[in-house]
Coordinates of C-alpha atoms in Angstrom, one line a residue:
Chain A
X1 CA -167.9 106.7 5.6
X2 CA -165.7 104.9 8.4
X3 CA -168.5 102.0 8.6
X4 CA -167.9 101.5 5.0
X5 CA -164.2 101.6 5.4
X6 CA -164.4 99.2 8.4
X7 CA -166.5 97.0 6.1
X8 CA -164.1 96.9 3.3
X9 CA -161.3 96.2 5.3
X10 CA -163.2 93.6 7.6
X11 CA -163.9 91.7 3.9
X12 CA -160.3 92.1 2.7
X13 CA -159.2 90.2 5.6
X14 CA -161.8 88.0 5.6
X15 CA -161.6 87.1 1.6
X16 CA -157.7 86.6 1.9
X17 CA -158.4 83.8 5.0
X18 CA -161.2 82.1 3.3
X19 CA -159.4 82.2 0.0
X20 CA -156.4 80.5 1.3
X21 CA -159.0 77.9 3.0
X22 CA -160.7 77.4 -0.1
X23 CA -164.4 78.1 1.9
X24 CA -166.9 79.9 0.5
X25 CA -166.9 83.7 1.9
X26 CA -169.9 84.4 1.7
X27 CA -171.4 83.6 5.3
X28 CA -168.5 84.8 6.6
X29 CA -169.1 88.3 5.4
X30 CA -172.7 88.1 6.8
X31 CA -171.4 86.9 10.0
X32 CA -169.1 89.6 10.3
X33 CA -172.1 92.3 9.6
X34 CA -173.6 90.3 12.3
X35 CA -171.1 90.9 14.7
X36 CA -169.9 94.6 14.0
X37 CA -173.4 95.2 13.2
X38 CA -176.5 95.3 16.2
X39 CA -176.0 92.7 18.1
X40 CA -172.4 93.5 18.4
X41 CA -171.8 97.1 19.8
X42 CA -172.7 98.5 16.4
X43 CA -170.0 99.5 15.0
X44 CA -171.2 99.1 12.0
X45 CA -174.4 101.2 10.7
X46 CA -176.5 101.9 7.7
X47 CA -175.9 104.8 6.4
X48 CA -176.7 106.5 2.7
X49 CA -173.8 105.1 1.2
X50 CA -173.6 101.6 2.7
X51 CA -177.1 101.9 0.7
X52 CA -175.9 102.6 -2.3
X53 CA -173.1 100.6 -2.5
X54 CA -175.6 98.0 -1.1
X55 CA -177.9 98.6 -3.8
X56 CA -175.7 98.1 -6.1
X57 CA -174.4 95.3 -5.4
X58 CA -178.1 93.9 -5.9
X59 CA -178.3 95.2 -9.4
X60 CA -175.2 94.1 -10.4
X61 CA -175.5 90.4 -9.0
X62 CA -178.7 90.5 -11.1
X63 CA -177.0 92.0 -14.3
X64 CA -174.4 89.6 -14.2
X65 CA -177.4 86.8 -14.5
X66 CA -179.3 88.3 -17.0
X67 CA -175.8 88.2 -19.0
X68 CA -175.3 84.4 -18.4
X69 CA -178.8 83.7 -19.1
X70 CA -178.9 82.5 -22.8
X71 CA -182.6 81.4 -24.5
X72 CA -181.5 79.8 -27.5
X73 CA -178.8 77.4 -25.4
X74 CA -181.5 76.8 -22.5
X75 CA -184.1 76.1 -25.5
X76 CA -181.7 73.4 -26.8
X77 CA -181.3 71.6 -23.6
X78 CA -184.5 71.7 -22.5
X79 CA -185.1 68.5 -21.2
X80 CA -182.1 68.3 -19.3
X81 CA -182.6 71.3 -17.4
X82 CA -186.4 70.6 -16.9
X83 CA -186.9 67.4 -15.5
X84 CA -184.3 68.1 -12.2
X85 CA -185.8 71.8 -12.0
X86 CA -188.7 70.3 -11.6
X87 CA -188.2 68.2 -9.3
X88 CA -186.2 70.5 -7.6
X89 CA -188.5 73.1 -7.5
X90 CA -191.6 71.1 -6.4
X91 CA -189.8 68.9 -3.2
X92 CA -188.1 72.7 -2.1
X93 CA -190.9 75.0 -2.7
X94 CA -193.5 72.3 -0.6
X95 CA -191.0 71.4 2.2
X96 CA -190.0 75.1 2.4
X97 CA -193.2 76.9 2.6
X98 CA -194.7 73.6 5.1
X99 CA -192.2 74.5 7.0
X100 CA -192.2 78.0 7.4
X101 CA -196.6 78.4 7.3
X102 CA -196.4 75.8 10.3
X103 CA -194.2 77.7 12.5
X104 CA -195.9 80.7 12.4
X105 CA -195.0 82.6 9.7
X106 CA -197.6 84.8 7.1
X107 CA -198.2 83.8 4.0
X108 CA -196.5 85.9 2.0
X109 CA -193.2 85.3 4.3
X110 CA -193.9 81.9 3.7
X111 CA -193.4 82.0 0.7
X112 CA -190.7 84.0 0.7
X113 CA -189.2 81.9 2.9
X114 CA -189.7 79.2 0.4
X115 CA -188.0 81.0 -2.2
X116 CA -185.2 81.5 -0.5
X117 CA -185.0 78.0 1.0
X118 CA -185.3 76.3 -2.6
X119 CA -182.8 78.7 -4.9
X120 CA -179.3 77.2 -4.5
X121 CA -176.5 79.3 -4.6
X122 CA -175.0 79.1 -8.3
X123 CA -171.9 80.8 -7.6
X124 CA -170.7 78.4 -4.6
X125 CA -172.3 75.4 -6.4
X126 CA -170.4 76.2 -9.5
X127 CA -167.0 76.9 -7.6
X128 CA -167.3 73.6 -5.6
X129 CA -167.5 71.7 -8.7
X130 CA -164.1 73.5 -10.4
X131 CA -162.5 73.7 -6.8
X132 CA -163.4 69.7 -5.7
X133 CA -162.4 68.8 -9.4
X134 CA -165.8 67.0 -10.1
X135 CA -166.4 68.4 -13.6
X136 CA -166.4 65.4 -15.1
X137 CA -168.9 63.8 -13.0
X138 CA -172.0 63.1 -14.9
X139 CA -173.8 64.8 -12.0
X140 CA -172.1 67.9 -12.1
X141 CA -173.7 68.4 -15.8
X142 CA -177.3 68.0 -13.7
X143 CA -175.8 70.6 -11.2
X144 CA -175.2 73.3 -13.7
X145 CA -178.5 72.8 -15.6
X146 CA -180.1 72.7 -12.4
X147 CA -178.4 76.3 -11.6
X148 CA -179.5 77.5 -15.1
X149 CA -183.7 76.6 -13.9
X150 CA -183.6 77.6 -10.2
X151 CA -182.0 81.5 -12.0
X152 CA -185.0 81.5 -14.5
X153 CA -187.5 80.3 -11.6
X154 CA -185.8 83.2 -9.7
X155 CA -186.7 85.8 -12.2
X156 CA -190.7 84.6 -12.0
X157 CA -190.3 85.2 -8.3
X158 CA -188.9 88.9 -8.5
X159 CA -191.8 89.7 -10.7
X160 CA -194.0 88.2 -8.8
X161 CA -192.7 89.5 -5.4
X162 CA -191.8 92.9 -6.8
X163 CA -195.2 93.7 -8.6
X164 CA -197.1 94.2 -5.5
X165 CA -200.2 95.7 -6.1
X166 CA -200.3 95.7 -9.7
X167 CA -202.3 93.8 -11.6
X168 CA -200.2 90.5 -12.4
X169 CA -200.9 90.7 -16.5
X170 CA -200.4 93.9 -17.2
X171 CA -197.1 94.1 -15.6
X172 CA -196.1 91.4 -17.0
X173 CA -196.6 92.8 -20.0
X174 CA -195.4 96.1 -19.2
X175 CA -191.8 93.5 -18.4
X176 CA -192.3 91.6 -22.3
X177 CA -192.3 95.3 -23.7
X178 CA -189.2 96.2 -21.7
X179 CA -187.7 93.6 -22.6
X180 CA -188.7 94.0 -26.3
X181 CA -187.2 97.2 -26.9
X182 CA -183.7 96.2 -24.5
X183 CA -183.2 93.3 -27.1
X184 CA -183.9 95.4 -30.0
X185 CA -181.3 98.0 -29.3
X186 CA -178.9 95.6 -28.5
X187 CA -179.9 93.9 -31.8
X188 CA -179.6 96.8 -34.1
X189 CA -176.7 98.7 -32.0
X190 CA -175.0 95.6 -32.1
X191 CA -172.1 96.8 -34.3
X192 CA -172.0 100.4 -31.8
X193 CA -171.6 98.1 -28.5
X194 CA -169.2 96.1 -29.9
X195 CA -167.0 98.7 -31.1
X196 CA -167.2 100.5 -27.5
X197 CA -166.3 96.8 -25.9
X198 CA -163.4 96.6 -28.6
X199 CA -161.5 99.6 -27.0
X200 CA -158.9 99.3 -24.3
X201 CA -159.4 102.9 -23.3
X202 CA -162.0 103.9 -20.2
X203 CA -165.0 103.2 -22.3
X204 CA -166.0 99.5 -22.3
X205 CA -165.8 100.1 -18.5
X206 CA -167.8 103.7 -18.2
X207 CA -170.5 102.6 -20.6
X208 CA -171.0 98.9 -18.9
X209 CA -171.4 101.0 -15.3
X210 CA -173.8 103.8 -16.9
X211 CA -175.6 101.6 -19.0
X212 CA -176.5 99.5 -15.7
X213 CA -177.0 102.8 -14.0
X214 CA -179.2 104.2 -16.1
X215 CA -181.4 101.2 -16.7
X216 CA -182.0 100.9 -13.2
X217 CA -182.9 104.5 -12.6
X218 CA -184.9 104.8 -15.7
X219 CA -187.0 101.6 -14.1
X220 CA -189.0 104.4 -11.5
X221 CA -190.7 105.7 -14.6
X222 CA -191.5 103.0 -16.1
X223 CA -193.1 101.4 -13.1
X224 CA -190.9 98.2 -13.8
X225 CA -189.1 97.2 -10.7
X226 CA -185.2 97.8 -11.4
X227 CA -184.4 94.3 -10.6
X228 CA -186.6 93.2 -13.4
X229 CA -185.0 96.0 -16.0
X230 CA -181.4 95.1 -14.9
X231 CA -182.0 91.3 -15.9
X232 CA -183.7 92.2 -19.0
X233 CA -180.3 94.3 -19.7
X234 CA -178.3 91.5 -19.2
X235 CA -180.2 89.4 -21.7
X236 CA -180.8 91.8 -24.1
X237 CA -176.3 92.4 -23.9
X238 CA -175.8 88.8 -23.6
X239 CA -176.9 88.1 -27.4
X240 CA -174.0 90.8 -28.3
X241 CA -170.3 90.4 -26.6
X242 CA -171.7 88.8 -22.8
X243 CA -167.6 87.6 -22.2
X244 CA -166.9 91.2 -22.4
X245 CA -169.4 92.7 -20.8
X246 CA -168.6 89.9 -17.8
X247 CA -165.3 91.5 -17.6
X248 CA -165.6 94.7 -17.5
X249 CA -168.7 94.4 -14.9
X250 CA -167.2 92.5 -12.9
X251 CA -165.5 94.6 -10.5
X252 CA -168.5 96.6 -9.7
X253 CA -170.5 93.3 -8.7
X254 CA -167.7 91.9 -7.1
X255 CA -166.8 94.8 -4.7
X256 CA -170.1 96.4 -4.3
X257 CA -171.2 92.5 -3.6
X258 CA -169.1 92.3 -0.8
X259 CA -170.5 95.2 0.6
X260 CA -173.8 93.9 0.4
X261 CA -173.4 91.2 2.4
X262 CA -171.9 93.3 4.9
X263 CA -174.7 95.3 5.6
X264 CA -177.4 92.4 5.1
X265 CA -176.0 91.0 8.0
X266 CA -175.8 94.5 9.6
X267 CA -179.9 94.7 9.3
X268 CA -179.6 91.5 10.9
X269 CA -180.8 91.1 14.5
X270 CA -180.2 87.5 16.3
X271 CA -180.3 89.0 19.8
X272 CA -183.8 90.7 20.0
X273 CA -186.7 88.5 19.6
X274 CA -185.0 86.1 17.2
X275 CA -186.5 82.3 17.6
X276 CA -183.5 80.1 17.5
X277 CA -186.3 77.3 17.7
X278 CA -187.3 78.4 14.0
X279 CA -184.3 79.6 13.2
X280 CA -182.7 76.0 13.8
X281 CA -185.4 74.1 11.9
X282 CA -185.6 76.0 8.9
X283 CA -181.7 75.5 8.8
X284 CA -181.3 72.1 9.2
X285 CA -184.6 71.4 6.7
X286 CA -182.9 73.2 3.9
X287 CA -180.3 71.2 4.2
X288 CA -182.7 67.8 4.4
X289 CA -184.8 69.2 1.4
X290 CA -182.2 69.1 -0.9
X291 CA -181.0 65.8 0.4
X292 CA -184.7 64.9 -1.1
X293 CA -184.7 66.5 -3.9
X294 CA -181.0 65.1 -4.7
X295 CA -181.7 61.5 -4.2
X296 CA -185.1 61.8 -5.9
X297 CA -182.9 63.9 -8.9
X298 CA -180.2 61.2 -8.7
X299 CA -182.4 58.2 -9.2
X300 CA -184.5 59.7 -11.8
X301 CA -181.9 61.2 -14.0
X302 CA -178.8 58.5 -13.6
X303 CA -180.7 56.1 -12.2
X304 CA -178.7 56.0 -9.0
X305 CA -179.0 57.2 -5.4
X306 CA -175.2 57.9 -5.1
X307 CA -175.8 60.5 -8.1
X308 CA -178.2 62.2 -5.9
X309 CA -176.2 62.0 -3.3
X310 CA -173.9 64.1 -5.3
X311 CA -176.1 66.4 -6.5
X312 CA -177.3 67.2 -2.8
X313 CA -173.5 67.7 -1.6
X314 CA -173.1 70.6 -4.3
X315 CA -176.5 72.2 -4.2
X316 CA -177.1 72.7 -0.2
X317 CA -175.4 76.1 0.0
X318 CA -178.1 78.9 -0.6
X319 CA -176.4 82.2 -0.9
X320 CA -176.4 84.9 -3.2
X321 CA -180.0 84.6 -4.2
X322 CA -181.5 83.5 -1.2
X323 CA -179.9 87.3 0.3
X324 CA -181.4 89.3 -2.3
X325 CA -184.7 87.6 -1.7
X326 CA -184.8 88.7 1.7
X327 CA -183.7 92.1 0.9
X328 CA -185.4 92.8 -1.8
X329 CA -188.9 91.8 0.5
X330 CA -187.8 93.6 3.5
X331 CA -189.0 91.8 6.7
X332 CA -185.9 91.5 9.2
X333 CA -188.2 88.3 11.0
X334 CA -187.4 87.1 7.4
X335 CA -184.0 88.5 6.6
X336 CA -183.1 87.1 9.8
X337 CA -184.1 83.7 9.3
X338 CA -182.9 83.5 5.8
X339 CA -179.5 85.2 7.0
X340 CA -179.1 82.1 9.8
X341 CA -180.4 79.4 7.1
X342 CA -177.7 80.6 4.2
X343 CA -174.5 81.0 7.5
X344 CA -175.8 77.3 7.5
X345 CA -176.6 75.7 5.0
X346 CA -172.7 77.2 3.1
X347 CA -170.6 76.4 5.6
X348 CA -172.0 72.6 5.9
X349 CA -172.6 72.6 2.1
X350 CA -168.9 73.4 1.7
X351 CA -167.9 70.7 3.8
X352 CA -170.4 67.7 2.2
X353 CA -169.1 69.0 -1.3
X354 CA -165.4 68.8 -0.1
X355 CA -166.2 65.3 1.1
X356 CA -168.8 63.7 -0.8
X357 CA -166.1 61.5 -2.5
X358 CA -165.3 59.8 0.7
X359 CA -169.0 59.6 1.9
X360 CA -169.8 57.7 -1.4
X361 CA -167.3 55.4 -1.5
X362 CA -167.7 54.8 2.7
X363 CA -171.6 53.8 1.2
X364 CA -170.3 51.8 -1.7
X365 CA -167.9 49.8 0.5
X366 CA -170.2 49.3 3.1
X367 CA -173.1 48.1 1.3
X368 CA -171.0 45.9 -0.6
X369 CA -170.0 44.7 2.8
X370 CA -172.9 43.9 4.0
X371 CA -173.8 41.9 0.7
X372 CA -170.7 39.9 1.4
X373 CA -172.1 39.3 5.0
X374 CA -175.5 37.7 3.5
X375 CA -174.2 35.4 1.3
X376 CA -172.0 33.7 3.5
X377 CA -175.2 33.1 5.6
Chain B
X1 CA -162.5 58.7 -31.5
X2 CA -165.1 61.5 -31.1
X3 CA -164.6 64.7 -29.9
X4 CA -167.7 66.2 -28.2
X5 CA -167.7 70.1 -27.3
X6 CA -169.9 71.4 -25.1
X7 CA -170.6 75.4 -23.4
X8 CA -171.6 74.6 -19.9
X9 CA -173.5 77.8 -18.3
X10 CA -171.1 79.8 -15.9
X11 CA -168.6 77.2 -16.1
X12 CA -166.6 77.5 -19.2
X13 CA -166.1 74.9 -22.3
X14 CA -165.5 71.5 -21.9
X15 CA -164.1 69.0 -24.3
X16 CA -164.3 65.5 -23.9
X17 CA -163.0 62.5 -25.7
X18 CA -163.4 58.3 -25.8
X19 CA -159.7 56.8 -26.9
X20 CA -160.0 53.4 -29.2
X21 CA -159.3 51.4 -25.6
X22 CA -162.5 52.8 -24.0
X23 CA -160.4 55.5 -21.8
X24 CA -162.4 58.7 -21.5
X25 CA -160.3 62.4 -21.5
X26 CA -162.0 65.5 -20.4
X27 CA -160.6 69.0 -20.4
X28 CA -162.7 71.6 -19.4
X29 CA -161.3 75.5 -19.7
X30 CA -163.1 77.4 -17.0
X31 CA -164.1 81.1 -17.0
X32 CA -161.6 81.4 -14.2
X33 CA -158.5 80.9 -16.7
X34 CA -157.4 77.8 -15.1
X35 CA -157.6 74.3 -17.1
X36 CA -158.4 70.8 -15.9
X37 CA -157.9 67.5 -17.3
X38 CA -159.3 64.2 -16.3
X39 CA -159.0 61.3 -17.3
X40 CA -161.2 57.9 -16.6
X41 CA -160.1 54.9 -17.0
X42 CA -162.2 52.3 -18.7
X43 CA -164.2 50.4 -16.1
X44 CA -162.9 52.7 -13.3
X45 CA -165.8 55.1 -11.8
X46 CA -163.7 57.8 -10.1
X47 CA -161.8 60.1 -12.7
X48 CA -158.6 61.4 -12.0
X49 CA -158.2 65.6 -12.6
X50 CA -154.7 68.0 -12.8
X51 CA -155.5 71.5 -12.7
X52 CA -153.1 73.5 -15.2
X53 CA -152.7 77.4 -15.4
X54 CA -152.3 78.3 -19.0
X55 CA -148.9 78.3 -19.5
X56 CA -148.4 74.4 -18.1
X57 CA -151.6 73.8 -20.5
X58 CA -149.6 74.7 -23.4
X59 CA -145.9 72.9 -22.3
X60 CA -148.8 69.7 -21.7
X61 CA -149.8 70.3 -25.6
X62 CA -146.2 70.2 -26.7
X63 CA -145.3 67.2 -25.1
X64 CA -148.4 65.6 -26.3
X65 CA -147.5 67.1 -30.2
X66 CA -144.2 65.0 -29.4
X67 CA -142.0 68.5 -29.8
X68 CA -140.5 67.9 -26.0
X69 CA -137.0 66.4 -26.4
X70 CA -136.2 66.2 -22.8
X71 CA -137.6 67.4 -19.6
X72 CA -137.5 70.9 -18.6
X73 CA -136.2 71.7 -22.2
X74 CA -138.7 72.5 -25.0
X75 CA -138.0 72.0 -28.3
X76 CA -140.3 73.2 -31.5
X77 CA -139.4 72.3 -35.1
X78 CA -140.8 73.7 -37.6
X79 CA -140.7 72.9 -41.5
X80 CA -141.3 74.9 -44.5
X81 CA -142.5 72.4 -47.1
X82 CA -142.2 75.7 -50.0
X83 CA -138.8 76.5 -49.5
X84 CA -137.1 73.0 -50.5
X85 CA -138.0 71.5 -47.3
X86 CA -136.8 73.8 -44.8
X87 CA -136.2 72.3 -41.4
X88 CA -135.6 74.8 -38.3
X89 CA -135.2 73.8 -34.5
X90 CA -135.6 76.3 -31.8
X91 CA -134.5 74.8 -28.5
X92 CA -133.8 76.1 -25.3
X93 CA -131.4 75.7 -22.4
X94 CA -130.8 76.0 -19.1
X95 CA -127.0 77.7 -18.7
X96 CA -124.6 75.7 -17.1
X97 CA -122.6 76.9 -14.4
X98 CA -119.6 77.0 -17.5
X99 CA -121.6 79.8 -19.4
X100 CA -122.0 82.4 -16.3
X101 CA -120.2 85.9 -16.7
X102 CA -119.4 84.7 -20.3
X103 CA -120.2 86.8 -23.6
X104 CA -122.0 85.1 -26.5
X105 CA -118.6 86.2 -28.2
X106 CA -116.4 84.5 -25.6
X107 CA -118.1 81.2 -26.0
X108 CA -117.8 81.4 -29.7
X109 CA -121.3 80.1 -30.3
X110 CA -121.9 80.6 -33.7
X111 CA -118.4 79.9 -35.4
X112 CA -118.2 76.9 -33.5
X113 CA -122.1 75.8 -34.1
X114 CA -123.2 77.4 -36.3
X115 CA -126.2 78.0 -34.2
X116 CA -127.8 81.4 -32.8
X117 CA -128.8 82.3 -29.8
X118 CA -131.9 84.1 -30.4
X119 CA -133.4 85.3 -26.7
X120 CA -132.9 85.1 -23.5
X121 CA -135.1 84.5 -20.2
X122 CA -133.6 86.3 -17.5
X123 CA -136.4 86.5 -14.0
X124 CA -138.9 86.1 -16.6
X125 CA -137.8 88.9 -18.7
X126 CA -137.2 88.4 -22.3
X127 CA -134.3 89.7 -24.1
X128 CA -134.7 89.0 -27.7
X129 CA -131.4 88.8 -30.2
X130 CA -128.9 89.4 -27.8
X131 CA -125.7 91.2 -28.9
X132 CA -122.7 89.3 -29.2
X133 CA -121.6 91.5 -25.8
X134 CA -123.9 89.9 -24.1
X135 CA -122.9 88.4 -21.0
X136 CA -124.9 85.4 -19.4
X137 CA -125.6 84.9 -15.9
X138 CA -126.9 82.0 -13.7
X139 CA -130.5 80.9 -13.9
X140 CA -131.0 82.2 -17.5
X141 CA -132.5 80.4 -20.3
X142 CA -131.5 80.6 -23.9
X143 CA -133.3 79.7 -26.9
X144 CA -131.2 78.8 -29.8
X145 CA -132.0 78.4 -33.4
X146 CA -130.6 76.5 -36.1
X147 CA -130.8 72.7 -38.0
X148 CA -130.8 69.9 -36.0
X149 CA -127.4 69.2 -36.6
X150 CA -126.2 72.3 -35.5
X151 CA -128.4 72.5 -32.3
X152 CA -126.9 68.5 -31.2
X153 CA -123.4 70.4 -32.1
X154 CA -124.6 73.4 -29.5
X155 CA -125.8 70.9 -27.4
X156 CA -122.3 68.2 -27.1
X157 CA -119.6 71.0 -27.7
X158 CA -121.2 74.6 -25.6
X159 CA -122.6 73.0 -23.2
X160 CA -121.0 70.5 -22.0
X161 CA -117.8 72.4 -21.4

């Protein structure tokens, strides 16, 4: 209990610094499981309910995207979000994995590695672009679509990761089926959840929490991973009232979150055995790989390499996703390099989406510079 | 002039216009509660954005509706074609240094006006129809109802004094 107390108040203190800096919080809350965690004294420790709350926070990060995950809007837009998701995906997926199979890693960490290193994180990409006012941008339309693929490209990795042993069909199935009957009792109880969202009373609240609960412990007897029945809740809601079901979820994520992170970064181990020589490259290529991606994005999309230049400066921070990657697979050689490559790639993402103005006009000025220079040759 | 609406995933709605001159305005309300407006000038590249809580979006829309008389002091009003063309102003003021420690009585508002003083702001609290015993103190706002004619007369003879 005190660990999780420390942890709590270690956060509050943290969120109230990095709020006032307007930084993303994130790797500071890994960092500080880091140091109160292992390689600092351990202070900090795992215990049963650091797990739970941990846990939690896994299922309700995933709940919340399975509630902002809308077919019928993603099947209306579909070529806008699949030409940068693929091109995305593709460059990310390729320089990740390269990177990680040719310094020494398995295949399947590899490719977990990969996954990790390509999924952006939607919630810092999405408050860079309110925070740096670039909505308008025509870019930041590409960012957001681009968030919308890499959280459905997430979803085929979770299954794929998360099935294991099972045969790859028939799980998949067994997910369709889940699905199936999720969507048809939030189609016929429509009216019923609505009516319990309506009240202002404990209820909205208790049923959002249970409902989450229960789908996620029901998901051992199914043989469907709970990360997979938790999205497919969130879906299935999201075609009844997903603004309130945002609301009165939110809390839960955002505290039991928090935690999460925490403790990630507790499990995390830099001093034993850790290869700062692999640590270091992965970093710095994650950051590279989206430069890539971005410019290649940029100039296919708006026809312009400053586009992609903005596109990179929003969508180098992994977070969120990357995390539950590594937690979800369980390798601390992985968690650890993942941990190092999202402290990274957010606190230099923060700063390139902060300053991207100036570094595009500094280009625009001095290429125009330089044209000035040759024609007066 | 068309006006596009678009949901944008995890961000909120954004609404975007193209004036007759070829200026572009944006206003997106995001999921956080706070608004922002840009605006891009025709031929410029770089847009220009104000973020707005709610309540400053909503004093932006009344200037914009042309209900704002002068700064800082709101004005709305309001005509009721049905009842033979009906014309009501509700205004509000700042009280002058005149008005503090004074009753609504003592001021002689309404025989002198003709107008009413319908609330009061006080630290933002609202004290709606205020009995003639009320007494006003400094930093309160009043919103007063009545014609036009009667709300000028509130506005030269009360407080100016």
């Amino acid at each position: 209990m005190e660990s999780l107390v420390l942890a709590l108040f270690v956060c509050l203190v943290l969120a109230l610094i990095t709020k006032y800096l307007s930084i993303p919080a994130v790797p500071f809350y890994i960092l500080a499981g880091v140091i109160l965690g292992k390689a600092g004294g351990g202070m900090l420790t795992t215990n049963e309910i650091s797990h739970f709350f941990s846990e939690m926070g896994l299922i309700f990060l995933l709940f919340f995207m399975g509630l902002g995950l809308k077919p019928e809007r993603i099947a209306s837009n579909r070529t806008a979000v699949l030409a940068s998701g693929i091109i995305d995906l593709n460059i990310n997926m390729i320089i990740g994995f390269a990177a990680a199979y040719l310094l020494g890693f398995s295949l399947m960490e590899s490719i977990i590695i990969a996954s990790a290193f390509y999924i952006s994180s939607t919630a810092m990409a999405l408050t860079s672009l309110i925070e740096n006012r670039k909505l308008m941008l025509r870019e930041s339309d590409t960012v957001i679509w681009l968030m919308v693929f890499e959280d459905l490209v997430l979803i085929v990795f979770l299954a794929i990761i998360s099935a294991g042993n099972q045969n790859l069909v028939f799980f998949l199935i067994k997910i369709l089926a889940v699905l199936g009957v999720l969507y048809a009792l939030a189609h016929y109880g429509k009216e019923f959840l609505v009516s319990i969202l309506d009240r202002d009373d404990e209820l909205p609240i208790l049923f959002t929490f249970a409902a989450v609960l229960i789908t996620a412990s029901f998901a051992l007897y199914l043989g469907v991973p709970e990360t997979m029945m938790v999205i497919a809740l969130g879906v299935a809601f999201a075609t009844t009232d997903p603004d309130a079901f945002e609301q009165h979820a939110r809390p839960f994520k955002d505290v039991f979150l928090v935690v999460f992170f925490v403790f990630f970064g507790v499990t995390v181990d830099f001093s034993g055995g850790a290869n700062w020589f692999v640590i270091g490259a992965i970093s710095i290529l994650a950051v590279v790989s989206k430069l890539v991606s971005g410019l290649l994005t940029g100039m296919f999309i708006h026809g312009s390499a400053l586009s992609g230049l903005e596109i990179w400066a929003n969508t180098i921070a992994r977070g969120e996703f990357s995390i539950a990657l590594a937690v979800i697979y369980g390798s601390p050689v992985v968690g650890t390099t993942i941990a190092a490559m999202v402290i990274v790639t957010s606190i230099v993402g923060s700063f390139i989406a902060k300053y991207s103005g100036i570094l595009r006009r500094g280009i625009v000025s001095h290429s125009r510079h330089k044209a000035l220079l040759r024609r007066s040759h | 002039m068309a006006l596009r609406s678009l949901n944008l995933p995890g961000v909120g709605t954004k609404y975007e216009f193209e004036t007759d001159k070829g200026d572009t305005v944006a206003i997106f309300f995001t999921k956080t509660g706070i608004i922002q407006m840009y605006t891009l000038q025709k031929g410029c590249k770089t847009p220009s954005a104000a973020e707005m809580s709610p309540v400053e979006a909503r004093r932006l829309g009344n200037i914009l509706s042309g209900a704002i008389i002068e700064a800082d002091q709101e004005s709305v009003e309001i005509a009721f074609s049905a009842l033979a063309d009906l014309r009501i102003t509700i205004h509000t003021f700042f009280v002058t240094p005149a008005f503090v420690g004074k009753t609504i009585e003592d001021l002689q508002i309404r025989a002198k006006t003709g107008a009413t003083v319908i609330a009061v702001c006080r630290h933002d609290r609202n004290i709606i129809n205020p009995p003639p015993t009320f007494a006003f103190e400094e930093g309160d706002a009043a919103l007063v109802i009545g014609e036009s004619d009667q709300i000028k007369k509130f506005e030269s003879e009360i407080m100016v004094k």
